[in-house]
Short mmCIF file of C-alpha atoms in Angstrom, two decimals:
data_model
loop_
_atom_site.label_atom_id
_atom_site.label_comp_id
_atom_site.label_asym_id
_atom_site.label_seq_id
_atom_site.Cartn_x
_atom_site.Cartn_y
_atom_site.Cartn_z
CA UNK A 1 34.83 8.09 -45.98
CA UNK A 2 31.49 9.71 -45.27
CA UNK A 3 28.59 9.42 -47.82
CA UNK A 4 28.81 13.89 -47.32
CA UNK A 5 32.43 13.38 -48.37
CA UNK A 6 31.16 12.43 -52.16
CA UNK A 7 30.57 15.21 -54.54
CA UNK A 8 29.86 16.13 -57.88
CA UNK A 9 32.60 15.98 -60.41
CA UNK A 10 31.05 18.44 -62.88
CA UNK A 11 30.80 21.20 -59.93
CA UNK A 12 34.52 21.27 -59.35
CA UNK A 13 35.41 21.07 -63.05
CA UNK A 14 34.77 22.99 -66.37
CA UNK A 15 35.52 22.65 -70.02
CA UNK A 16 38.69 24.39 -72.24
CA UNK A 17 38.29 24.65 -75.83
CA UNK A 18 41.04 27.01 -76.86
CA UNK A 19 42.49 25.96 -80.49
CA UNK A 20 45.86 26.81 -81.98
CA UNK A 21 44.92 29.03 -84.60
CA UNK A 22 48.02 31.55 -84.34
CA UNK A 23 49.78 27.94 -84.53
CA UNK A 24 52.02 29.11 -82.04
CA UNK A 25 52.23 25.50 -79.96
CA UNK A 26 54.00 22.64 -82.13
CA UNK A 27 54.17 19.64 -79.89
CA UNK A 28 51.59 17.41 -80.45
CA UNK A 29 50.45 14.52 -78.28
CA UNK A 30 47.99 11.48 -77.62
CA UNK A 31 46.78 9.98 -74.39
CA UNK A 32 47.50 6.67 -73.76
CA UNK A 33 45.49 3.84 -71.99
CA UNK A 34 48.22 3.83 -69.00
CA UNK A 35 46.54 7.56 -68.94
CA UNK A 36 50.05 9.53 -69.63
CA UNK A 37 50.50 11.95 -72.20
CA UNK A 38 52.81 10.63 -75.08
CA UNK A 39 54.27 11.75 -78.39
CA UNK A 40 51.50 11.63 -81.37
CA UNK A 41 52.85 9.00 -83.99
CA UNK A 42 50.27 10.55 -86.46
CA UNK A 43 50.79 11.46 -90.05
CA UNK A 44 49.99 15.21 -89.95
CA UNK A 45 51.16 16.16 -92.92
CA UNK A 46 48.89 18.46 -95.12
CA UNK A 47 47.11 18.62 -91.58
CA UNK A 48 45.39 21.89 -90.31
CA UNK A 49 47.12 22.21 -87.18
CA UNK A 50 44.60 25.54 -85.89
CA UNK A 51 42.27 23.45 -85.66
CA UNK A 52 43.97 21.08 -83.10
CA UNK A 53 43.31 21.71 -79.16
CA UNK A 54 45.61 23.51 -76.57
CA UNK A 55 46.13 21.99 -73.21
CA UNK A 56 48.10 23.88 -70.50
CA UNK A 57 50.40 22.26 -67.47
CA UNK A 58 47.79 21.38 -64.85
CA UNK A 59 44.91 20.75 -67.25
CA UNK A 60 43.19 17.27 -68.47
CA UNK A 61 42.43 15.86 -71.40
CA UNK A 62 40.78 12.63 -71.89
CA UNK A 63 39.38 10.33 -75.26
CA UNK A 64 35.48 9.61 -74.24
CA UNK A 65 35.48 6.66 -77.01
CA UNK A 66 35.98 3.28 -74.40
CA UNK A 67 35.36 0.50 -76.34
CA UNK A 68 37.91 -1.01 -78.19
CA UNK A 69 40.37 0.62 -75.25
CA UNK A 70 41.46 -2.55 -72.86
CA UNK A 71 38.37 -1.21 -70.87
CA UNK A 72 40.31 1.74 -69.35
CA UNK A 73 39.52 5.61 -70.34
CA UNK A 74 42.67 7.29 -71.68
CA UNK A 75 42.55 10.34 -69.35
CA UNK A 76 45.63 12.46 -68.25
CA UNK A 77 47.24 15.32 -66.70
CA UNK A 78 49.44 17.60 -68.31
CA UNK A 79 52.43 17.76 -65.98
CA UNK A 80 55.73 16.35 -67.50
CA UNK A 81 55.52 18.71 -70.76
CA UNK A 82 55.09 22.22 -71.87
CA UNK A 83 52.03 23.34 -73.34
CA UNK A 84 50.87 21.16 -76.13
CA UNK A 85 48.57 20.09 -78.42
CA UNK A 86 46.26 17.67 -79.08
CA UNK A 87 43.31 15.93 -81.80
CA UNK A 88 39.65 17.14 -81.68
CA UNK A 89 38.90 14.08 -80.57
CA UNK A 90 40.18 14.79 -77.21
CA UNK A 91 37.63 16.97 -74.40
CA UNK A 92 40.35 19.25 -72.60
CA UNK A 93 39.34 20.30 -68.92
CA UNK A 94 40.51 21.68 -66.10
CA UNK A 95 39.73 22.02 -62.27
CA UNK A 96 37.67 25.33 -61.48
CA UNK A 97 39.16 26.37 -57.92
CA UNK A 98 42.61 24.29 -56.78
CA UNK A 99 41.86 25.12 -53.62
CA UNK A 100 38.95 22.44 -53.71
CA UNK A 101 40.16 19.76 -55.58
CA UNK A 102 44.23 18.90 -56.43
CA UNK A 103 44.38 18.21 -59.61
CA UNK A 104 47.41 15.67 -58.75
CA UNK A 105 44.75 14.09 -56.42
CA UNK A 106 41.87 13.66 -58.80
CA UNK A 107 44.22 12.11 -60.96
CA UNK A 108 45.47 9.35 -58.87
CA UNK A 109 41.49 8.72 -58.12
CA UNK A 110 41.29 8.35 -62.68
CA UNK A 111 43.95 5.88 -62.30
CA UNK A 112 41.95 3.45 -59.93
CA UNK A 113 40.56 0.67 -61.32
CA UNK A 114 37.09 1.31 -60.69
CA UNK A 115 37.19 4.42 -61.94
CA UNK A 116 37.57 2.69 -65.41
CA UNK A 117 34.94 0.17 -64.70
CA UNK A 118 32.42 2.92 -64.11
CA UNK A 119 33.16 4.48 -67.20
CA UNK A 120 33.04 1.44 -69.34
CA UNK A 121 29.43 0.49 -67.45
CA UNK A 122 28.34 3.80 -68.80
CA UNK A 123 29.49 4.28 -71.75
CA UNK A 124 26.71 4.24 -74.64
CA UNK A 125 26.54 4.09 -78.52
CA UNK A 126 26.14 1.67 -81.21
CA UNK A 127 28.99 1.60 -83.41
CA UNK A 128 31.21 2.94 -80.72
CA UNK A 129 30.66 3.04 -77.15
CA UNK A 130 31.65 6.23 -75.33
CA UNK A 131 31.64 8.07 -72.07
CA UNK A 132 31.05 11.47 -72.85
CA UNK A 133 31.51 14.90 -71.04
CA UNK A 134 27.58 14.74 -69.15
CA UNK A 135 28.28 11.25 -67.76
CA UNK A 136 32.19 12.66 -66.67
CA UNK A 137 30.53 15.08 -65.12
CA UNK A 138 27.48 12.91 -63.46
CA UNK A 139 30.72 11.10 -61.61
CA UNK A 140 30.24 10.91 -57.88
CA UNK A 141 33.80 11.07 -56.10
CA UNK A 142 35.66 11.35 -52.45
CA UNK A 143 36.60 15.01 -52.37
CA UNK A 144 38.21 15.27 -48.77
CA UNK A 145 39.24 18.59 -47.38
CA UNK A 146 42.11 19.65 -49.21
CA UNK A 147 44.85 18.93 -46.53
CA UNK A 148 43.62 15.58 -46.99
CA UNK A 149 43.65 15.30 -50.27
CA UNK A 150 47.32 16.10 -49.82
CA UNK A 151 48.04 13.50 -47.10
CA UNK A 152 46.35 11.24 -49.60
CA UNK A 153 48.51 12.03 -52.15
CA UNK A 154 51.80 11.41 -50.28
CA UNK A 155 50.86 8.18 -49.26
CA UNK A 156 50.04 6.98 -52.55
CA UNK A 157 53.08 8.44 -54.29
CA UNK A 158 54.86 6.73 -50.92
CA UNK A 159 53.47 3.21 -51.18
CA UNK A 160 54.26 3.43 -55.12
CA UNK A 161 57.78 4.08 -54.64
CA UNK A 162 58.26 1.39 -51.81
CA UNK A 163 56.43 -1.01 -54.53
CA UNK A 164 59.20 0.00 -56.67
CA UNK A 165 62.51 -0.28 -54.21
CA UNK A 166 60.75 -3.76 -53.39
CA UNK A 167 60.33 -5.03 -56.87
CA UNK A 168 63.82 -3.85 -57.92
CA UNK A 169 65.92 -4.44 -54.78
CA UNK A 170 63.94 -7.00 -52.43
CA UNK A 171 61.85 -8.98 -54.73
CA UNK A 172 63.93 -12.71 -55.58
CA UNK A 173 67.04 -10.99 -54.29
CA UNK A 174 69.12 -13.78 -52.58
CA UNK A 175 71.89 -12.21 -49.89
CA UNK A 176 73.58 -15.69 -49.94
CA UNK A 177 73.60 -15.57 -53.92
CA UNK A 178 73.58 -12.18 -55.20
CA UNK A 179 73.16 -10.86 -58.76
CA UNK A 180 76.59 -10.20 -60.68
CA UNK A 181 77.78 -7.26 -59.56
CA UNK A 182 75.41 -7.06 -56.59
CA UNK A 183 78.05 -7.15 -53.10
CA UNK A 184 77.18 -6.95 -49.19
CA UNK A 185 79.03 -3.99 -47.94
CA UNK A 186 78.04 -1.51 -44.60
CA UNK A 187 76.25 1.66 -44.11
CA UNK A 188 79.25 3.56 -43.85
CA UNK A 189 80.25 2.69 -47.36
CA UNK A 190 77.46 4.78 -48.71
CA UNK A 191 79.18 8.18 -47.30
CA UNK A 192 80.32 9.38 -43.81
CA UNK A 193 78.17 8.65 -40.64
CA UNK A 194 77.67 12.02 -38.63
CA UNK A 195 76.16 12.58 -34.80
CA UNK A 196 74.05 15.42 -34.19
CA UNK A 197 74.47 17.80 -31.95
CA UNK A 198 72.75 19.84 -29.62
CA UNK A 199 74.07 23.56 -28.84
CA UNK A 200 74.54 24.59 -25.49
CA UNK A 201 72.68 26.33 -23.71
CA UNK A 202 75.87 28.33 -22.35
CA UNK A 203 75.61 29.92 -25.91
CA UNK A 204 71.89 31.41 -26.59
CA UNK A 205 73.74 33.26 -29.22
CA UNK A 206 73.67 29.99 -31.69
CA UNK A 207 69.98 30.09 -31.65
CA UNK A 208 68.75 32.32 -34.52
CA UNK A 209 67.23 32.02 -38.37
CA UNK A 210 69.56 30.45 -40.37
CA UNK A 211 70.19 26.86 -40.47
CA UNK A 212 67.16 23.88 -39.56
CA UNK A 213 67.63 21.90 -36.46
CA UNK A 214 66.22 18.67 -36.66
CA UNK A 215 64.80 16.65 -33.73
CA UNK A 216 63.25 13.10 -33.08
CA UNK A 217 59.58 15.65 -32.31
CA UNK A 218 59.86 16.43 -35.83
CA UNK A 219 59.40 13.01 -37.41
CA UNK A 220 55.96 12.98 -36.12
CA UNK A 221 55.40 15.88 -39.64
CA UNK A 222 57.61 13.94 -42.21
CA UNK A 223 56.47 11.21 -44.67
CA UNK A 224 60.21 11.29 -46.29
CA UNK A 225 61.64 14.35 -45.95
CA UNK A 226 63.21 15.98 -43.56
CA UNK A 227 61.66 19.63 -43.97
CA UNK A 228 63.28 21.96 -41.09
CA UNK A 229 61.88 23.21 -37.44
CA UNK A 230 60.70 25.85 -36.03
CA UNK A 231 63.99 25.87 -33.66
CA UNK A 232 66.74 27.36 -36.01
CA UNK A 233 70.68 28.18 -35.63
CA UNK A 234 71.65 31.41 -36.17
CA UNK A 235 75.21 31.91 -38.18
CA UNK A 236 77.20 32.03 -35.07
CA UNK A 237 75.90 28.28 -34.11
CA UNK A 238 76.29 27.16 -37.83
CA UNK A 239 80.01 27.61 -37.35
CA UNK A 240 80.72 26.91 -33.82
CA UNK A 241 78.74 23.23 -35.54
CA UNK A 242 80.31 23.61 -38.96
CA UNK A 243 81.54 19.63 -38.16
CA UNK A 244 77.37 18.76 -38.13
CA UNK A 245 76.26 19.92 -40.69
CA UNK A 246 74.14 17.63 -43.39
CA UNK A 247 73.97 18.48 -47.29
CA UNK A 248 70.83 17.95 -48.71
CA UNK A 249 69.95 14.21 -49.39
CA UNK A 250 71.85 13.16 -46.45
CA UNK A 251 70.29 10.39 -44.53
CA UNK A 252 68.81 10.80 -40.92
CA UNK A 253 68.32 8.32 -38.72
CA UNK A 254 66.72 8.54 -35.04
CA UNK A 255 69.20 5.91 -32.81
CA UNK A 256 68.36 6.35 -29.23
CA UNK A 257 64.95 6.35 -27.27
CA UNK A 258 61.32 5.47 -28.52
CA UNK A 259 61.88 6.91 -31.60
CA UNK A 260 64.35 4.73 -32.28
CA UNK A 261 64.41 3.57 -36.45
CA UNK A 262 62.68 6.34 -37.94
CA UNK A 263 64.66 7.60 -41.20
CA UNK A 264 64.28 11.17 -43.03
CA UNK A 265 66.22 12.34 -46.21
CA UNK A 266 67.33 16.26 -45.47
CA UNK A 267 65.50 18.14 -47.77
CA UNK A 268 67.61 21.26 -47.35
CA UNK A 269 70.95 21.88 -45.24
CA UNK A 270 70.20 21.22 -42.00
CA UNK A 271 72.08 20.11 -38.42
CA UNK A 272 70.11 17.57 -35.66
CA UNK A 273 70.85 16.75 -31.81
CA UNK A 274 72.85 14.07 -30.53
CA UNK A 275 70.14 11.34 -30.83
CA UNK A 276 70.41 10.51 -34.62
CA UNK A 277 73.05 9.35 -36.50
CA UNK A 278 73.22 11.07 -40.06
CA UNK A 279 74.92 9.27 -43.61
CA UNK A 280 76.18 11.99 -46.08
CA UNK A 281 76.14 10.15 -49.16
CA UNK A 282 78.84 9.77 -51.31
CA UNK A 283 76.18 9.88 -54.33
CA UNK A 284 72.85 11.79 -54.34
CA UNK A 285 71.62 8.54 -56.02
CA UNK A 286 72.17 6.39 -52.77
CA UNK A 287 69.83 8.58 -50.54
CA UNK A 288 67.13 7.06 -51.64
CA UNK A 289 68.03 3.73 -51.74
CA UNK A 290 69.04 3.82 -48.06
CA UNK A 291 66.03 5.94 -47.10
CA UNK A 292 63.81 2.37 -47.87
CA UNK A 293 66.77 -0.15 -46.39
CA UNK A 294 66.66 1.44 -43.05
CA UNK A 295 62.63 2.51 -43.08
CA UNK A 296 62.40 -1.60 -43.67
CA UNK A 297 65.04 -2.45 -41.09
CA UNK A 298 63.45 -0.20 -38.63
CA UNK A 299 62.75 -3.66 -36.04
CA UNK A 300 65.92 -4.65 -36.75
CA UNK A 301 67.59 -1.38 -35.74
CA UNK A 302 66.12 -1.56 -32.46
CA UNK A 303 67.18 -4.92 -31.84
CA UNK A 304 70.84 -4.09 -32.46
CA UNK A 305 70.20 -0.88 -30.17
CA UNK A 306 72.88 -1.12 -26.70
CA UNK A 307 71.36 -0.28 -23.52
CA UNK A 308 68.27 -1.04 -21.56
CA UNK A 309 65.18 -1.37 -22.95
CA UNK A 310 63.91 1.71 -22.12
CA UNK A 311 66.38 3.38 -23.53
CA UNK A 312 68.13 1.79 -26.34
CA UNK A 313 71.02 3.41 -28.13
CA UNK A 314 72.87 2.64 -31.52
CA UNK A 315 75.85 4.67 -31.30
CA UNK A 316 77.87 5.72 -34.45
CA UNK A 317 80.38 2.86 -34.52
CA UNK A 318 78.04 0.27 -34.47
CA UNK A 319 75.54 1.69 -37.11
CA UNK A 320 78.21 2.44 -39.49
CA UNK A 321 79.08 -0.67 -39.71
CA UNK A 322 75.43 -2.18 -40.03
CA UNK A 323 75.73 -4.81 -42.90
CA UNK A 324 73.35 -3.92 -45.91
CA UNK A 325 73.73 -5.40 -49.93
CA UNK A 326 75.13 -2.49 -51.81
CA UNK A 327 73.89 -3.08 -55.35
CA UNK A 328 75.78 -1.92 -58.47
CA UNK A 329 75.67 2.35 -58.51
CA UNK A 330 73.93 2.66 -62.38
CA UNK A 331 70.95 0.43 -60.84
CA UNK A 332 70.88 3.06 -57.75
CA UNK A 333 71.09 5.66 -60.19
CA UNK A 334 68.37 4.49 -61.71
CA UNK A 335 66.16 3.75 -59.19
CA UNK A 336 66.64 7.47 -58.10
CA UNK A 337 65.74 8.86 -61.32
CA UNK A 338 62.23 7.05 -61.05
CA UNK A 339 61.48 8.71 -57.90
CA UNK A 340 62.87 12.42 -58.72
CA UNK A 341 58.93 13.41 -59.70
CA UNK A 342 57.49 11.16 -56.57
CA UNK A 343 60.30 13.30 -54.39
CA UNK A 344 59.66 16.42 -55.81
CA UNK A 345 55.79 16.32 -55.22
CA UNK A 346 56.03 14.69 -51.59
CA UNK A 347 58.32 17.80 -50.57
CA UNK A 348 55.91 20.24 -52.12
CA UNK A 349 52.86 18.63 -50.40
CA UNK A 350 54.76 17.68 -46.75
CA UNK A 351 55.62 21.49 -47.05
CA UNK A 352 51.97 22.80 -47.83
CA UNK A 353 50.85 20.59 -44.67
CA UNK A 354 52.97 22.20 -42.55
CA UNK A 355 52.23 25.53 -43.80
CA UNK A 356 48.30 24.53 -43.54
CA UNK A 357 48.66 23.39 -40.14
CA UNK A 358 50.50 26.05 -38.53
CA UNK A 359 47.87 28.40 -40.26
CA UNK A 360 45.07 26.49 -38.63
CA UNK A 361 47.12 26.69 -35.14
CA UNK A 362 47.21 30.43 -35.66
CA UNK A 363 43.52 30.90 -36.55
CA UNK A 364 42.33 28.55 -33.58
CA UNK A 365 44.81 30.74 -31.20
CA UNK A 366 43.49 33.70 -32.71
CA UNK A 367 39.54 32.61 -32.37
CA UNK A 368 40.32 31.74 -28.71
CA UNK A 369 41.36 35.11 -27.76
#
């Protein structure tokens, strides 16, 4: 990243100092070294709670007192709670224009490491050392454009989650010996393996603005989730196709050509041609789970593939019955309930790309004129 790229925190931030003095916000929190809001365990009774800070969804709040801390600064964003409050003690603030800076984004650059070893270096005061709001704001950052920032952001929330299906379903994980209640079993255990399908031609009438057709071009815009195309199927084509058609958190999977081994997890309904072979889970918790088996298997895939090798092809047959370790369903279930705020954010941000780039496609067609 380009020394231009590195701005000024205190130019894209400001300070909030509202206080609850109609005492109309009750729960109270702290902010933790792992920099997450938590629960206050404080005594607070006979307490003047008016006093106390307000922090909104989307805002920060951070302790500037770092020694005595594990050397971190105990910074967070508000985004898994309702409004709340918090002690004095805290410095509340909040990005001035979100069309600058992602909060989400300036976040995950708090949580680095160095970030924290800044801080501590300085951090001034006798008694206790701290880093207060001036030096906060004297921070020097990365602020990429803000498309960026969300491509940034994916990938980070992506490369956390596949540290996570690693650690919980790769990591010391034996196929020879598996853990009790761990089994191998085959793709088409997991739910019912589907071929897309391509309307014909012979009937322009299926081609309208109802239902997403997904295609192998598409992958080239997805992270993890399937999101929809441009080319749609009107309601005629949805039910002359009725047999194709993919709930959300179904499984795609591109199984002929190039593209062969790339995986998506439908986002919304949605239907796809001929070349990808589609898994509608029996449980919303396995989509994820599979989404990482096949991503990871994605050499593998190919290898199996039938054909030349130009154009290899995994039909439906043999993919269903690809061999894969089909661990017990409350661990899957749990694994998927880590990842439901990872998923939700990656959909909002793939979907604000797309959005963003079209935009630019417009304005550059539009300029050219």
């Amino acid at each position: 990243m380009s020394k231009a790229e590195y701005k000024r925190l205190g130019d894209y931030i400001r300070e909030v100092n509202v206080r609850n003095r109609e005492l109309k916000v009750t729960n109270l929190l702290g902010v933790s070294i792992s920099k997450e809001f938590m629960p206050s365990i404080a005594n607070t009774i006979g307490t003047d709670m008016s006093t106390y800070k307000i922090v909104e969804q989307g805002q920060f709040a951070y302790g500037p007192v770092t020694s005595r801390n594990g050397d971190k600064v105990s910074i967070a964003l508000l985004d898994g709670y309702d409004d709340a409050i918090i002690s004095q003690a805290y410095t509340v603030f909040e990005i001035i224009d979100q069309e600058l800076l992602l909060p989400e984004y300036l976040m995950m650059w708090f949580r680095r490491p160095e970030f924290d070893r800044y801080a501590r270096f300085h951090s001034h005061g006798s008694a206790r050392e701290i880093f207060d709001w001036d030096e906060l704001c004297d921070v020097m950052l990365p602020i990429p454009s803000i498309t960026r920032q969300r491509d940034q952001m994916i990938q980070h929330l992506e490369a956390t989650a596949q540290a996570l299906y690693r650690k919980t379903f790769v990591d010391n994980i034996d196929k020879e010996n598996l853990p009790e209640g761990w089994r191998m079993g085959t793709l088409g255990e997991f739910g019912e393996v589907i071929t897309g399908k391509t309307p014909s031609s012979d009937n322009p009438e299926d081609f309208g603005s109802e239902m997403p057709f997904v295609t192998p071009g598409d992958f080239a815009r997805y992270y993890k989730f399937a999101i929809g195309a441009e080319r749609e199927l009107s309601e005629i084509g949805v039910k002359r196709l009725k047999g194709k058609v993919l709930p959300k958190g179904s499984v795609i999977v591109t199984c002929i050509g190039s593209d062969m081994g790339k995986v998506a997890i439908a986002s919304e309904e949605c239907i796809t041609n001929q070349q990808m072979n589609s898994i509608r889970v029996n449980r919303r918790e396995y989509s994820d789970y599979l989404f990482y088996v096949l991503s990871f298997m994605s050499e593998e895939l190919k290898a199996m593939a039938l054909g030349s090798s130009t154009m290899p092809l995994l039909n439906k047959s043999d993919f269903e019955r690809i061999g894969v370790i089909f661990p017990p369903n409350d661990l899957l279930a749990e694994f998927s309930q880590l990842l439901i705020t990872c998923n939700e954010t990656t959909i909002i941000k793939q979907k604000e790309n797309i959005k963003l780039t079209e935009l630019q496609s417009l304005l550059l067609a539009k300029m050219g004129q």
